[in-house]
Short mmCIF file of C-alpha atoms in Angstrom, two decimals:
data_model
loop_
_atom_site.label_atom_id
_atom_site.label_comp_id
_atom_site.label_asym_id
_atom_site.label_seq_id
_atom_site.Cartn_x
_atom_site.Cartn_y
_atom_site.Cartn_z
CA UNK A 1 -9.43 -5.30 5.85
CA UNK A 2 -6.57 -6.00 7.53
CA UNK A 3 -2.91 -5.35 6.26
CA UNK A 4 0.42 -5.66 7.78
CA UNK A 5 3.01 -2.73 8.20
CA UNK A 6 5.92 -3.90 5.85
CA UNK A 7 8.18 -2.11 8.40
CA UNK A 8 7.04 -3.03 12.24
CA UNK A 9 5.14 -5.86 11.17
CA UNK A 10 2.07 -4.76 13.11
CA UNK A 11 -1.56 -5.88 11.89
CA UNK A 12 -3.42 -2.71 10.57
CA UNK A 13 -7.27 -2.54 10.71
CA UNK A 14 -8.70 -0.59 7.91
CA UNK A 15 -12.44 0.24 8.07
CA UNK A 16 -14.94 -0.40 5.38
CA UNK A 17 -15.55 3.29 5.42
CA UNK A 18 -11.87 4.09 5.05
CA UNK A 19 -11.55 1.58 2.14
CA UNK A 20 -14.05 3.58 0.13
CA UNK A 21 -12.55 6.78 0.79
CA UNK A 22 -9.40 5.65 -0.60
CA UNK A 23 -11.04 3.79 -3.47
CA UNK A 24 -12.70 7.26 -4.63
CA UNK A 25 -9.01 8.94 -4.27
CA UNK A 26 -7.96 6.24 -6.22
CA UNK A 27 -10.73 6.74 -8.65
CA UNK A 28 -10.54 10.67 -8.52
CA UNK A 29 -6.74 10.78 -8.96
CA UNK A 30 -6.42 8.12 -11.51
CA UNK A 31 -3.60 6.17 -9.02
CA UNK A 32 -2.80 2.64 -8.99
CA UNK A 33 -2.05 2.41 -5.27
CA UNK A 34 -2.99 4.07 -2.01
CA UNK A 35 -0.82 4.68 1.10
CA UNK A 36 -2.24 3.66 4.69
CA UNK A 37 0.25 5.19 7.19
CA UNK A 38 1.04 2.54 10.06
CA UNK A 39 -0.29 4.26 13.75
CA UNK A 40 2.95 2.80 15.14
CA UNK A 41 5.81 3.82 13.05
CA UNK A 42 4.26 5.98 10.76
CA UNK A 43 5.75 4.58 7.62
CA UNK A 44 3.60 4.17 4.40
CA UNK A 45 2.05 1.12 3.33
CA UNK A 46 1.00 0.55 -0.24
CA UNK A 47 -2.18 -0.92 -1.00
CA UNK A 48 -3.27 -1.32 -4.78
CA UNK A 49 -6.33 -0.75 -6.23
CA UNK A 50 -7.31 -4.27 -7.23
CA UNK A 51 -6.51 -5.20 -3.12
CA UNK A 52 -9.09 -2.35 -2.39
CA UNK A 53 -11.71 -3.38 -4.60
CA UNK A 54 -11.57 -6.72 -3.30
CA UNK A 55 -12.23 -5.54 0.07
CA UNK A 56 -15.13 -3.40 -1.15
CA UNK A 57 -17.03 -5.67 -3.51
CA UNK A 58 -19.90 -3.39 -3.88
CA UNK A 59 -18.30 -0.29 -3.90
CA UNK A 60 -19.71 2.59 -6.63
CA UNK A 61 -17.84 6.15 -7.08
CA UNK A 62 -19.49 8.84 -5.36
CA UNK A 63 -18.28 12.30 -6.15
CA UNK A 64 -16.93 14.78 -3.76
CA UNK A 65 -18.87 17.38 -2.06
CA UNK A 66 -17.19 20.11 -3.48
CA UNK A 67 -18.69 19.44 -7.02
CA UNK A 68 -21.84 19.30 -6.08
CA UNK A 69 -21.49 22.79 -4.34
CA UNK A 70 -19.78 23.92 -7.65
CA UNK A 71 -22.66 22.99 -9.68
CA UNK A 72 -26.01 23.58 -7.89
CA UNK A 73 -29.07 22.46 -9.42
CA UNK A 74 -31.52 25.14 -11.72
#
């Protein structure tokens, strides 16, 4: 996925792994947007949940490892 920084206008490449992590965070915290930081100017660039879902069509929610450790199988 590629986005363009709103401040300095450089293209930012977001990997599939980062998109999946962002979608997990958005899902867990019930957010509408996720902020990616520009590597050049460090400004936040908002990307909507819909844009993230479009970039990862086969995405499925994966719970965090901390939940798995808290509730071990008996």
